[in-house]
XYZ file of C-alpha atoms in Angstrom:
763
model
C 14.574 -1.125 -216.224
C 12.686 -4.056 -215.762
C 11.448 -2.876 -219.271
C 9.701 -5.436 -219.434
C -1.488 -16.182 -232.429
C -4.192 -17.684 -231.259
C -3.380 -17.384 -235.170
C -1.319 -20.447 -236.053
C 0.476 -18.017 -238.656
C 2.638 -18.623 -241.521
C 6.003 -17.114 -240.522
C 5.791 -15.391 -244.107
C 2.764 -13.650 -243.185
C 4.273 -11.946 -240.407
C 7.895 -11.357 -239.978
C 9.214 -13.614 -242.653
C 8.073 -10.771 -245.119
C 7.365 -7.233 -245.600
C 3.956 -6.967 -244.641
C 2.023 -4.205 -245.407
C 1.759 -1.316 -243.149
C -0.046 -3.336 -240.382
C -0.232 0.021 -238.339
C -2.506 1.632 -240.682
C -4.236 -1.531 -241.483
C -5.762 -2.317 -237.929
C -9.218 -2.389 -239.971
C -8.459 -5.458 -241.837
C -6.771 -7.274 -239.278
C -9.835 -7.074 -237.141
C -11.496 -8.544 -240.255
C -8.656 -11.478 -240.261
C -9.348 -11.945 -236.510
C -13.125 -12.175 -236.718
C -12.069 -15.331 -239.284
C -10.224 -16.703 -237.080
C -13.135 -17.116 -234.373
C -15.131 -18.290 -237.082
C -13.328 -21.531 -238.856
C -9.445 -22.701 -239.303
C -9.688 -23.302 -242.747
C -10.431 -20.160 -243.589
C -7.902 -18.672 -241.247
C -5.375 -20.636 -243.479
C -7.007 -18.890 -246.824
C -6.689 -15.230 -245.516
C -3.417 -16.097 -244.289
C -2.332 -17.333 -247.514
C -3.324 -14.376 -249.336
C -2.139 -12.400 -246.844
C 1.530 -13.624 -247.301
C 1.262 -13.869 -251.551
C 2.830 -10.883 -252.215
C 5.769 -11.966 -249.346
C 6.008 -15.231 -250.191
C 6.725 -14.282 -253.721
C 9.361 -11.635 -252.743
C 11.094 -14.576 -250.531
C 11.374 -17.589 -253.166
C 12.062 -14.512 -255.846
C 14.888 -13.687 -253.492
C 16.055 -17.132 -252.218
C 16.169 -17.724 -256.210
C 18.558 -14.947 -256.564
C 20.238 -15.611 -253.356
C 20.643 -19.486 -254.635
C 22.810 -18.103 -257.850
C 24.667 -15.384 -255.523
C 25.718 -18.517 -253.223
C 27.691 -19.915 -256.233
C 29.297 -16.501 -256.618
C 30.119 -14.979 -253.725
C 33.453 -13.387 -253.219
C 35.353 -14.642 -250.008
C 35.391 -11.785 -247.619
C 39.577 -11.375 -247.243
C 39.539 -8.429 -244.844
C 41.572 -8.529 -241.505
C 38.167 -8.610 -239.849
C 36.690 -11.310 -241.668
C 40.248 -13.213 -241.302
C 39.771 -13.059 -237.631
C 35.952 -13.782 -237.543
C 36.753 -17.052 -239.645
C 37.663 -19.595 -237.418
C 34.303 -19.072 -236.106
C 32.828 -20.861 -238.136
C 34.031 -24.465 -238.502
C 31.429 -27.351 -239.759
C 30.892 -28.551 -236.333
C 28.521 -25.067 -236.193
C 27.225 -25.537 -239.713
C 23.288 -26.396 -239.247
C 23.277 -28.279 -242.163
C 25.920 -30.425 -241.819
C 24.241 -32.843 -239.363
C 20.548 -31.937 -239.332
C 19.612 -35.130 -236.865
C 22.525 -33.823 -234.301
C 20.966 -29.907 -232.390
C 20.171 -32.744 -229.664
C 23.661 -33.312 -229.056
C 24.884 -29.847 -229.816
C 25.923 -28.087 -227.086
C 26.994 -24.243 -226.770
C 30.193 -23.822 -225.980
C 30.000 -20.705 -223.753
C 31.047 -20.268 -220.049
C 27.458 -18.938 -220.026
C 25.412 -21.625 -221.226
C 27.058 -23.927 -218.234
C 25.987 -21.052 -215.822
C 22.757 -21.190 -217.076
C 22.431 -25.171 -216.644
C 23.977 -24.616 -213.401
C 20.703 -22.585 -212.567
C 18.676 -25.226 -214.331
C 20.157 -27.126 -210.942
C 18.845 -24.809 -208.636
C 22.630 -23.231 -207.881
C 24.571 -20.862 -209.669
C 27.827 -19.157 -208.813
C 28.216 -15.740 -208.881
C 30.711 -13.835 -209.318
C 33.498 -16.620 -210.789
C 33.230 -19.939 -211.432
C 35.600 -22.889 -211.243
C 37.352 -24.494 -213.835
C 36.708 -28.198 -212.999
C 32.404 -26.969 -213.651
C 33.395 -26.475 -216.986
C 34.294 -29.547 -217.950
C 36.458 -28.045 -220.874
C 40.239 -27.572 -222.114
C 41.080 -23.793 -223.107
C 43.501 -21.899 -224.028
C 43.583 -17.855 -224.098
C 45.414 -16.093 -227.003
C 47.135 -12.706 -227.096
C 43.790 -11.174 -228.710
C 41.917 -12.126 -225.777
C 39.961 -14.969 -227.375
C 38.994 -17.897 -225.718
C 40.674 -20.921 -227.736
C 38.781 -24.029 -226.649
C 39.085 -27.686 -227.481
C 35.497 -29.235 -227.414
C 34.585 -32.562 -228.950
C 30.583 -31.759 -230.152
C 30.346 -36.008 -231.110
C 31.077 -38.204 -228.015
C 31.499 -40.673 -230.329
C 34.727 -39.254 -232.171
C 38.131 -39.705 -230.709
C 39.329 -36.360 -232.699
C 38.749 -32.892 -230.783
C 38.446 -30.140 -232.801
C 39.797 -26.582 -232.185
C 37.033 -23.665 -231.819
C 37.358 -20.246 -231.058
C 33.857 -19.010 -229.099
C 33.453 -15.714 -228.726
C 33.553 -13.119 -225.644
C 30.450 -12.201 -224.170
C 29.721 -8.534 -225.551
C 31.290 -6.742 -222.528
C 34.529 -8.544 -222.490
C 34.271 -7.540 -226.409
C 34.056 -3.811 -225.564
C 36.718 -4.112 -223.127
C 39.007 -5.408 -226.087
C 37.805 -3.186 -227.988
C 38.920 -0.338 -225.476
C 41.914 -2.149 -225.063
C 42.678 -2.446 -228.564
C 42.394 1.662 -229.165
C 44.572 2.484 -225.746
C 47.319 0.260 -227.063
C 47.443 1.979 -230.469
C 49.878 4.238 -231.869
C 48.699 7.781 -231.831
C 50.361 11.446 -232.577
C 49.880 15.114 -232.072
C 48.011 14.649 -229.033
C 48.560 17.551 -226.510
C 50.280 15.841 -223.550
C 47.963 17.729 -220.961
C 44.930 16.516 -222.925
C 42.160 14.042 -221.160
C 43.436 11.506 -224.367
C 47.144 11.370 -223.330
C 46.189 10.884 -219.509
C 44.330 8.505 -220.290
C 46.695 6.333 -222.260
C 49.593 7.300 -220.129
C 47.450 6.087 -217.229
C 46.164 2.391 -219.307
C 50.387 2.600 -219.436
C 51.560 2.737 -216.003
C 48.789 0.115 -215.238
C 50.042 -2.744 -217.486
C 53.555 -1.889 -216.754
C 54.485 -4.041 -213.713
C 57.939 -1.784 -213.042
C 54.834 1.283 -212.097
C 53.246 -1.058 -209.184
C 56.689 -2.476 -207.986
C 58.277 0.761 -207.397
C 55.619 1.770 -204.445
C 56.967 1.017 -201.265
C 55.275 -1.024 -199.161
C 54.908 1.986 -196.337
C 52.603 3.823 -198.870
C 49.496 1.334 -198.006
C 50.796 1.234 -194.644
C 50.493 4.824 -194.278
C 47.275 4.775 -195.755
C 45.769 1.768 -193.153
C 46.981 4.244 -190.609
C 45.320 7.007 -191.828
C 42.090 5.295 -191.279
C 42.634 4.359 -187.703
C 45.726 1.277 -188.217
C 44.748 -2.548 -187.575
C 42.392 -3.425 -183.984
C 44.903 -5.913 -182.884
C 47.623 -2.757 -182.631
C 48.863 -2.059 -179.179
C 46.743 0.982 -177.482
C 44.529 0.818 -180.742
C 41.567 3.757 -180.231
C 38.459 2.703 -181.588
C 38.027 5.006 -184.858
C 34.031 5.480 -185.354
C 31.995 3.519 -187.485
C 30.214 5.902 -189.436
C 33.204 8.478 -189.838
C 35.589 5.914 -191.259
C 32.923 4.110 -193.468
C 31.937 8.318 -194.870
C 36.016 8.696 -195.375
C 36.503 5.313 -197.399
C 33.200 5.994 -199.757
C 33.813 9.801 -200.041
C 37.997 9.570 -200.273
C 38.827 6.604 -201.906
C 35.299 5.636 -203.754
C 35.246 2.277 -201.592
C 31.837 0.982 -200.530
C 32.446 -1.853 -198.583
C 28.371 -2.305 -197.054
C 26.497 -0.807 -199.825
C 27.007 0.833 -203.497
C 26.309 4.466 -203.812
C 25.733 5.815 -208.050
C 23.832 8.476 -209.425
C 21.509 7.705 -212.235
C 17.930 7.707 -214.004
C 14.988 5.787 -212.980
C 15.521 3.576 -215.810
C 11.899 1.317 -215.645
C 9.356 2.313 -218.135
C 6.252 2.892 -217.254
C 3.805 0.385 -218.837
C 0.730 2.386 -219.053
C 1.497 4.894 -221.199
C 5.737 3.581 -222.335
C 7.359 6.920 -221.393
C 10.656 6.860 -219.453
C 11.871 9.558 -216.770
C 15.063 10.420 -217.324
C 15.541 12.449 -213.970
C 18.555 11.207 -212.338
C 18.389 10.321 -208.559
C 20.989 8.972 -205.383
C 20.772 5.282 -206.098
C 21.597 2.735 -203.052
C 22.321 -1.061 -204.049
C 23.995 -4.301 -202.421
C 28.259 -3.880 -202.791
C 30.191 -5.465 -205.498
C 31.688 -8.404 -202.940
C 35.415 -9.747 -203.070
C 34.546 -13.035 -202.860
C 32.686 -15.816 -204.428
C 29.002 -15.993 -203.510
C 26.975 -19.006 -204.132
C 23.134 -18.015 -205.007
C 20.743 -21.040 -204.335
C 17.573 -20.519 -206.498
C 15.908 -22.804 -204.367
C 15.547 -21.494 -201.070
C 16.405 -18.184 -202.803
C 19.154 -16.903 -200.642
C 23.133 -16.464 -201.262
C 25.819 -17.723 -198.926
C 29.581 -17.628 -199.342
C 30.668 -20.503 -201.423
C 31.877 -23.447 -199.381
C 34.594 -24.442 -201.683
C 36.406 -20.711 -201.359
C 36.223 -20.452 -197.911
C 39.337 -21.544 -196.601
C 41.462 -20.336 -199.544
C 39.770 -16.736 -198.898
C 40.485 -17.117 -195.270
C 44.554 -17.967 -196.637
C 44.355 -14.930 -198.809
C 43.836 -13.251 -195.921
C 46.571 -14.172 -193.589
C 49.454 -13.929 -196.824
C 47.892 -10.714 -197.724
C 48.683 -9.706 -194.049
C 51.681 -11.347 -193.960
C 52.831 -9.367 -196.721
C 51.714 -6.122 -194.926
C 54.040 -7.472 -191.895
C 51.209 -8.389 -189.567
C 52.235 -10.532 -186.769
C 51.322 -13.957 -187.159
C 50.093 -14.254 -183.509
C 47.394 -11.734 -184.941
C 46.418 -13.279 -188.528
C 44.049 -15.608 -187.145
C 42.141 -12.576 -184.793
C 41.842 -10.828 -187.642
C 40.816 -12.763 -190.454
C 38.273 -15.392 -188.984
C 36.208 -12.770 -187.950
C 36.269 -11.054 -191.453
C 35.405 -14.402 -193.332
C 32.816 -14.817 -190.635
C 31.464 -11.215 -191.125
C 31.941 -11.950 -195.067
C 29.663 -14.963 -195.078
C 26.536 -13.248 -192.664
C 26.462 -9.812 -195.170
C 25.647 -12.318 -198.242
C 22.535 -14.125 -197.137
C 20.473 -11.039 -198.670
C 21.982 -10.594 -201.651
C 20.662 -11.609 -204.893
C 21.809 -11.919 -209.004
C 20.430 -9.150 -211.075
C 18.559 -11.556 -212.751
C 16.519 -12.436 -209.941
C 15.672 -8.825 -208.554
C 14.844 -7.897 -212.270
C 12.217 -11.016 -212.288
C 10.881 -10.084 -208.653
C 10.222 -6.492 -209.232
C 12.847 -5.551 -206.568
C 14.589 -2.800 -208.216
C 14.016 0.965 -207.808
C 12.097 0.880 -205.105
C 11.820 4.647 -203.725
C 12.044 5.734 -199.933
C 13.039 9.474 -198.609
C 16.519 9.418 -196.875
C 14.524 9.996 -193.624
C 12.698 6.867 -194.295
C 15.991 5.047 -194.971
C 17.394 5.837 -191.939
C 14.291 3.768 -190.086
C 14.681 0.959 -192.371
C 18.503 0.878 -191.891
C 19.558 2.527 -188.784
C 23.192 1.322 -188.597
C 24.078 3.818 -191.305
C 24.411 7.723 -191.061
C 22.656 7.650 -194.325
C 22.429 11.362 -194.314
C 25.921 12.361 -193.175
C 27.090 9.154 -195.753
C 25.217 10.817 -199.034
C 26.185 14.408 -198.270
C 29.915 13.594 -198.006
C 29.987 11.136 -201.299
C 27.833 13.927 -203.422
C 29.630 17.238 -201.722
C 28.576 19.637 -202.732
C 25.040 18.808 -203.763
C 23.239 19.358 -200.951
C 21.257 16.019 -199.877
C 18.418 16.319 -197.393
C 16.344 14.237 -195.436
C 13.210 14.460 -197.730
C 15.314 13.272 -200.737
C 13.697 10.502 -202.994
C 16.428 7.771 -203.267
C 16.142 4.484 -205.227
C 16.703 1.158 -203.476
C 17.538 -1.574 -205.476
C 17.579 -4.377 -203.024
C 16.083 -3.591 -199.624
C 15.989 -6.249 -198.012
C 19.968 -7.000 -198.173
C 20.004 -3.454 -196.443
C 18.061 -3.877 -193.960
C 20.019 -7.272 -193.077
C 23.507 -5.578 -193.546
C 22.289 -2.906 -190.707
C 20.679 -5.426 -188.517
C 24.563 -7.406 -188.072
C 26.293 -3.758 -188.271
C 24.064 -3.458 -185.143
C 24.700 -6.806 -183.506
C 28.454 -6.773 -184.184
C 29.012 -3.553 -182.866
C 27.040 -4.894 -179.807
C 28.734 -8.644 -179.735
C 32.388 -6.716 -180.330
C 32.404 -3.588 -178.136
C 35.277 -2.510 -179.781
C 33.834 -3.004 -183.351
C 37.215 -4.358 -184.172
C 35.869 -7.223 -187.249
C 33.801 -4.154 -188.779
C 36.997 -1.947 -189.088
C 39.215 -4.679 -189.869
C 36.267 -5.652 -192.824
C 36.245 -1.944 -194.430
C 40.395 -1.766 -194.184
C 40.522 -5.110 -196.060
C 37.654 -4.032 -198.437
C 39.903 -0.651 -199.621
C 42.506 -3.396 -199.774
C 40.666 -5.410 -202.236
C 39.978 -2.173 -204.781
C 43.808 -0.622 -204.611
C 45.543 -4.372 -204.843
C 45.824 -3.902 -208.297
C 48.348 -0.867 -207.778
C 50.332 -2.646 -205.242
C 53.880 -4.293 -206.006
C 53.546 -8.361 -207.563
C 54.054 -9.439 -203.668
C 50.060 -8.800 -203.776
C 48.855 -10.163 -206.647
C 51.213 -12.980 -206.727
C 49.733 -13.864 -203.346
C 45.971 -13.551 -204.724
C 46.941 -15.553 -207.876
C 48.177 -17.989 -206.338
C 45.620 -18.390 -203.908
C 42.893 -18.395 -206.900
C 44.401 -21.022 -209.037
C 44.650 -23.184 -205.986
C 40.606 -22.780 -205.193
C 40.061 -22.786 -209.250
C 38.728 -19.253 -209.536
C 39.376 -17.624 -212.340
C 40.909 -14.128 -211.900
C 40.385 -11.337 -213.913
C 43.001 -10.878 -216.296
C 45.398 -7.615 -215.415
C 44.747 -6.123 -219.153
C 40.984 -5.757 -218.095
C 41.786 -4.593 -214.719
C 43.543 -1.834 -216.520
C 40.911 -1.127 -219.049
C 38.180 -0.994 -216.336
C 40.085 1.564 -214.035
C 40.773 3.859 -217.370
C 36.859 3.880 -218.352
C 36.076 4.627 -214.510
C 38.469 7.612 -215.016
C 38.320 8.945 -218.028
C 34.793 7.420 -219.754
C 34.007 10.417 -221.678
C 37.057 10.427 -223.763
C 36.911 6.539 -224.116
C 33.469 7.021 -225.398
C 34.887 9.320 -227.987
C 37.099 7.114 -228.942
C 34.556 4.000 -229.684
C 32.815 5.980 -231.187
C 35.618 7.519 -233.487
C 36.631 4.128 -234.262
C 33.337 2.347 -234.950
C 30.717 4.729 -235.947
C 29.745 3.820 -239.854
C 26.560 4.005 -242.355
C 26.619 0.155 -242.020
C 26.016 0.129 -238.392
C 22.819 2.472 -238.648
C 21.379 0.823 -241.753
C 21.653 -2.461 -239.177
C 19.825 -0.836 -236.822
C 17.247 1.135 -238.816
C 16.364 -2.061 -240.465
C 15.988 -4.413 -237.027
C 13.715 -1.612 -235.693
C 11.297 -1.000 -238.505
C 10.792 -5.172 -238.533
C 10.735 -5.229 -234.737
C 7.807 -2.797 -235.137
C 6.049 -5.077 -238.124
C 6.197 -8.299 -235.751
C 4.277 -5.777 -232.749
C 1.811 -4.954 -234.772
C 0.501 -7.948 -236.134
C 0.265 -9.550 -232.719
C -2.637 -10.207 -230.787
C -3.320 -8.131 -228.030
C -5.403 -8.218 -224.856
C -7.765 -5.658 -225.574
C -7.775 -2.398 -228.171
C -6.726 -0.188 -225.509
C -3.757 -1.802 -224.693
C -2.664 -2.667 -228.563
C -3.227 1.421 -229.170
C -0.789 1.902 -226.342
C 1.985 -0.085 -227.368
C 1.547 0.201 -231.137
C 1.405 4.143 -230.821
C 4.283 4.270 -228.907
C 6.517 1.675 -230.290
C 5.776 3.966 -233.629
C 6.934 7.198 -231.687
C 9.964 5.521 -231.062
C 12.909 5.931 -232.942
C 16.561 4.073 -232.447
C 18.948 6.933 -232.492
C 22.775 6.207 -233.612
C 25.721 6.265 -231.241
C 26.300 9.656 -231.837
C 26.559 12.720 -229.338
C 26.053 16.249 -230.380
C 27.927 17.843 -227.543
C 30.648 15.068 -226.671
C 33.303 17.508 -228.361
C 32.182 20.086 -225.714
C 32.104 17.151 -222.745
C 35.790 16.471 -224.119
C 36.736 20.095 -223.521
C 35.013 20.367 -220.255
C 36.915 17.138 -219.633
C 40.225 18.318 -220.428
C 40.031 21.472 -218.044
C 38.767 18.808 -215.507
C 41.799 16.545 -215.542
C 44.034 19.988 -216.128
C 45.342 19.188 -211.872
C 45.626 15.630 -212.740
C 49.441 15.046 -213.189
C 49.780 11.612 -214.529
C 53.227 9.530 -213.197
C 54.812 7.089 -216.132
C 56.360 5.141 -212.826
C 54.064 5.601 -209.773
C 50.645 3.608 -210.411
C 49.514 4.253 -207.035
C 49.596 8.063 -207.084
C 47.986 8.052 -210.060
C 44.910 5.699 -208.877
C 45.147 7.562 -205.842
C 44.167 10.698 -207.892
C 41.735 9.063 -209.861
C 39.222 7.835 -206.788
C 39.675 11.554 -205.302
C 37.856 12.730 -208.822
C 34.951 10.209 -208.416
C 33.508 12.519 -206.375
C 33.297 15.384 -209.353
C 32.263 12.854 -211.370
C 29.231 12.064 -209.483
C 28.201 15.398 -208.629
C 28.348 16.422 -212.696
C 25.977 13.266 -213.439
C 23.529 14.542 -210.595
C 23.775 18.148 -211.876
C 22.731 17.144 -215.597
C 19.014 16.346 -216.761
C 20.628 13.659 -219.092
C 23.764 11.481 -218.848
C 23.595 8.839 -221.685
C 25.730 5.600 -221.396
C 27.599 5.346 -224.202
C 29.766 2.437 -222.925
C 26.738 0.022 -221.922
C 26.521 -3.107 -224.183
C 22.621 -2.958 -224.332
C 19.693 -0.258 -225.655
C 18.231 1.798 -223.775
C 15.498 4.254 -223.721
C 15.683 8.253 -223.211
C 12.494 10.597 -223.551
C 11.659 9.207 -227.280
C 14.602 7.760 -228.287
C 15.780 4.284 -228.379
C 19.485 4.458 -227.904
C 21.627 2.053 -229.732
C 25.146 2.750 -228.020
C 28.426 2.548 -229.768
C 29.712 -0.255 -227.244
C 27.600 -2.677 -229.228
C 28.914 -2.266 -233.184
C 33.053 -3.462 -231.619
C 34.794 -6.507 -233.279
C 34.046 -9.376 -233.052
C 30.163 -8.870 -233.039
C 30.054 -6.378 -235.561
C 32.175 -4.762 -238.474
C 31.748 -3.245 -241.482
C 33.523 -5.376 -243.686
C 31.896 -8.294 -242.746
C 29.471 -9.863 -244.916
C 25.825 -8.785 -243.717
C 24.915 -11.960 -242.540
C 27.325 -12.581 -239.897
C 26.296 -8.456 -238.933
C 22.511 -9.142 -239.233
C 22.677 -12.927 -237.678
C 25.121 -11.863 -235.143
C 24.544 -8.089 -233.446
C 21.232 -7.873 -235.034
C 19.654 -10.697 -233.432
C 21.172 -9.529 -230.346
C 19.895 -6.285 -230.782
C 16.217 -7.564 -231.644
C 16.299 -9.797 -228.439
C 17.020 -6.657 -226.609
C 14.440 -4.772 -227.567
C 11.625 -7.611 -226.966
C 12.943 -7.277 -223.226
C 12.964 -3.702 -223.000
C 10.030 -2.480 -224.591
C 8.010 -5.491 -223.482
C 8.506 -7.191 -220.164
C 5.316 -8.193 -219.331
C 4.184 -9.210 -222.678
C 2.555 -12.512 -221.773
C 0.027 -10.483 -219.694
C -0.791 -7.794 -222.646
C -0.558 -10.522 -225.905
C -1.703 -13.867 -226.755
C 0.930 -14.273 -229.263
C 3.505 -15.349 -227.210
C 2.004 -17.917 -225.222
C 0.797 -19.759 -228.441
C 3.744 -19.155 -230.641
C 5.982 -20.574 -227.832
C 3.541 -23.121 -227.651
C 4.266 -24.124 -231.112
C 7.766 -23.948 -231.339
C 7.624 -26.285 -227.462
C 5.695 -29.086 -229.275
C 8.089 -29.431 -232.173
C 10.832 -29.841 -229.266
C 8.937 -32.488 -227.656
C 7.952 -34.421 -230.512
C 11.476 -34.281 -231.806
C 12.742 -35.232 -228.452
C 10.143 -38.275 -228.097
C 10.982 -39.098 -231.379
C 14.712 -38.964 -230.542
C 14.671 -41.260 -227.562
C 13.845 -38.405 -225.217
C 11.664 -37.605 -222.300
C 8.676 -35.578 -223.572
C 6.564 -34.876 -220.425
C 7.801 -30.910 -219.463
C 5.805 -27.812 -219.442
C 7.211 -24.677 -219.847
C 6.661 -21.851 -216.925
C 5.687 -18.506 -217.953
C 9.027 -17.074 -217.904
C 10.607 -19.660 -220.347
C 7.252 -18.937 -222.454
C 8.865 -15.429 -222.698
C 12.144 -16.639 -223.347
C 11.099 -19.149 -226.104
C 9.050 -16.250 -227.743
C 12.153 -13.753 -227.163
C 14.485 -15.736 -229.081
C 12.567 -17.180 -231.966
C 11.021 -13.829 -232.931
C 14.438 -12.690 -232.635
C 15.850 -15.028 -235.177
C 12.472 -14.008 -237.209
C 13.441 -10.199 -237.071
C 17.006 -10.496 -237.553
C 16.018 -13.089 -240.618
C 13.826 -10.326 -242.214
C 16.095 -7.515 -241.865
C 18.552 -9.154 -243.967
C 16.281 -10.030 -246.483
C 15.301 -6.097 -246.555
C 19.437 -5.553 -247.043
C 19.191 -7.953 -249.706
C 16.598 -6.866 -251.472
C 18.636 -3.050 -251.528
C 21.703 -4.893 -252.574
C 21.882 -8.320 -252.918
C 24.973 -9.220 -253.347
C 27.054 -10.223 -250.254
C 30.621 -11.745 -249.534
C 31.127 -14.919 -247.560
C 32.967 -16.469 -245.165
C 34.409 -20.163 -244.418
C 32.607 -21.001 -247.496
C 29.157 -19.751 -246.020
C 26.948 -16.833 -247.298
C 23.959 -15.267 -247.527
C 21.197 -17.300 -245.411
C 23.562 -20.038 -244.948
C 26.036 -17.964 -243.346
C 22.940 -15.700 -241.294
C 21.832 -19.191 -239.783
C 25.276 -20.160 -238.770
C 26.323 -16.364 -237.045
C 22.459 -16.522 -235.260
C 23.843 -20.053 -233.418
C 27.386 -18.784 -232.860
C 26.634 -15.605 -231.160
C 23.411 -17.126 -229.084
C 25.515 -19.832 -228.008
C 28.193 -17.972 -226.978
C 27.916 -14.175 -226.408
C 23.778 -14.295 -225.075
C 22.803 -17.372 -223.935
C 18.769 -17.645 -222.638
C 18.092 -15.778 -219.784
C 16.511 -18.158 -218.272
C 16.930 -22.380 -218.072
C 15.732 -24.147 -221.231
C 15.968 -27.767 -222.637
C 17.449 -26.812 -226.134
C 19.917 -24.645 -227.760
C 19.534 -21.796 -230.104
C 20.269 -24.318 -233.062
C 17.278 -26.305 -232.673
C 14.982 -22.801 -233.176
C 17.391 -22.599 -236.563
C 15.652 -26.148 -237.347
C 12.429 -25.052 -236.568
C 12.339 -21.908 -238.923
C 13.698 -24.124 -241.672
C 10.749 -26.678 -241.388
C 8.417 -23.939 -241.245
C 9.225 -21.703 -243.892
C 11.358 -21.548 -247.815
C 13.910 -18.857 -247.052
C 16.456 -21.358 -245.795
C 19.056 -22.867 -248.466
C 17.932 -25.997 -248.068
C 15.551 -28.322 -245.786
C 16.616 -28.593 -242.398
C 14.593 -32.229 -241.293
C 16.151 -35.339 -239.654
C 14.606 -38.434 -241.996
C 14.864 -41.229 -239.504
C 13.294 -38.607 -236.951
C 10.917 -37.244 -239.069
C 8.133 -36.047 -236.295
C 4.450 -37.507 -237.737
C 2.179 -34.643 -236.470
C 3.611 -31.372 -235.834
C 1.675 -27.836 -236.180
C 1.720 -26.367 -239.706
C 3.118 -22.968 -238.564
C 5.075 -21.716 -235.863
């Protein structure tokens, strides 16, 4: 999962051209390197000669595109009309070339990154006050934002920002589930999935459930600790019941999946499935402080969270005198548990994922949990033994959690707060199935605290995926599979291989390992040869599930009971591909490009290719660099040199604009600058390849070809795919660097009054 030039090279000589097959010309490459070490003047001469063919092709193609730009027909498909709002003049990099320092990405994720730079980030929610923007949400789920791109302008411009990739996938699934359908068997997985979703969306289906349904469930788990003559239930027995029967994990998550790490010594991927244990999905806002590297319950939400606990217990008819006795320790325990939790990005960068231990060793590390009994119950009837290997994704959290549980058992003899925490965690996972008294209570508290809740439609989509993932995968594939997607995928990977081949590696052995493996891998489209067989099996699997049209609570409890069978199915299969993920991943010698990536608004077969390559093409390129070259700074000199070139341009331009120019890049930032700029180069060259096959393309908002490609890149990079580490400049600056150092842009992108005096010739 953590798969992660000393030459001043003209981009037309590396990525912005179709180079000679570099993997077969390593000898010529070595000769060029020898010349590099001897004399810079010779370098430039060699590079000019090496790129001559590519430059001629590029200039010829540019001339063709300039002519085509005048006659490009407008794309009039429904998908193009929807995306047209994404390309107003404010996002045209050529309209105001001096304004890239004032241009600010609109996405919420970009704001999160600015918080990261200050050392604090809120997970998983954020406040409206922090966003400093006004926005409305349309029926299509798109966020329409009022943004003023120029502080001196009095009028605001209504823009539509792209959703992140996962939200886009969920919106696509929503449209599929709500689309009319005929000729489907009433007993099929498809019909039951659609009915399940419809019942979830129907408020009357939840309102029909009596309060007694959930109260009976609480009594089954042992009741409230403040009840008269309450008998303390066994802590581990209650925990096992909750995880195995109700698929609720209060203290830690358990799931089954492959080890996603790539062995950098030989670039191999292990597909064997393991039991994996992670920190839980907390039901309250957590604040991560990057400076002290600790999490805490966000102080702004402590009181609203406490009040929501009281109001929910009131709805459950808990006596008023018992509310504080239950909610006070509950909130306190929550604040204790989160201290060792950490965001995924931090654990990725610090290599804290996929820690291998035996079940027996885990028992010694975190003794408060009966791990063997828990795992056996969750995976029943799959046998689990003390010697089995499990993968841990946050060992420090598990140790801390065990210590807290032991401490609270000792201090609260009857373990009341631990039991209350488990019951309220179950309530949080079931609350969307209950009547509107519960959901309105949470909504009211969220509004007063400034937190943004998950839209109800998305909750229903997520629960439908949870129960019917195989059919949903099949439906997404059926809706979005097309030859345009496969062409884009193969073009991007072909250009990616060219980029890798032209890099300067640490030594010959490293170069050979990387190049041979990259050459041996092949992108695999999002089809599955046995998907129909899987659907047949799942129709049989759901034969016993009776999906009611009026009782969503009962439907959901049935779905939870089926999760155990799902885990067992995954564990018993050698390979279970996640077709609903939104990033490429490795499977043997294949790079899986899942169907979940090729959805609106990032991609559509009717789009101009400039949009598809500028948006999704650049995102796939970034993913490939992060996936296959996670330790690139230790393996090659090229990233540091190329990122230094881009950064020097920013410092000089920033100084000319009156900004500070005394900053330096950390190693993660060096890598990120290189990944972002390289992805832009790879996607652009891939688009040029497609134009070489067919020079015609359509337009949107009057933009076409390279112009539309660059605007698409800026929009996708801003809204859907922000930087993974904090950066000082927005993606629009990368476009300015590209256009200053190559001839592929439709016109120069140079700010005359800030023209830098001495810039590196090539980046």
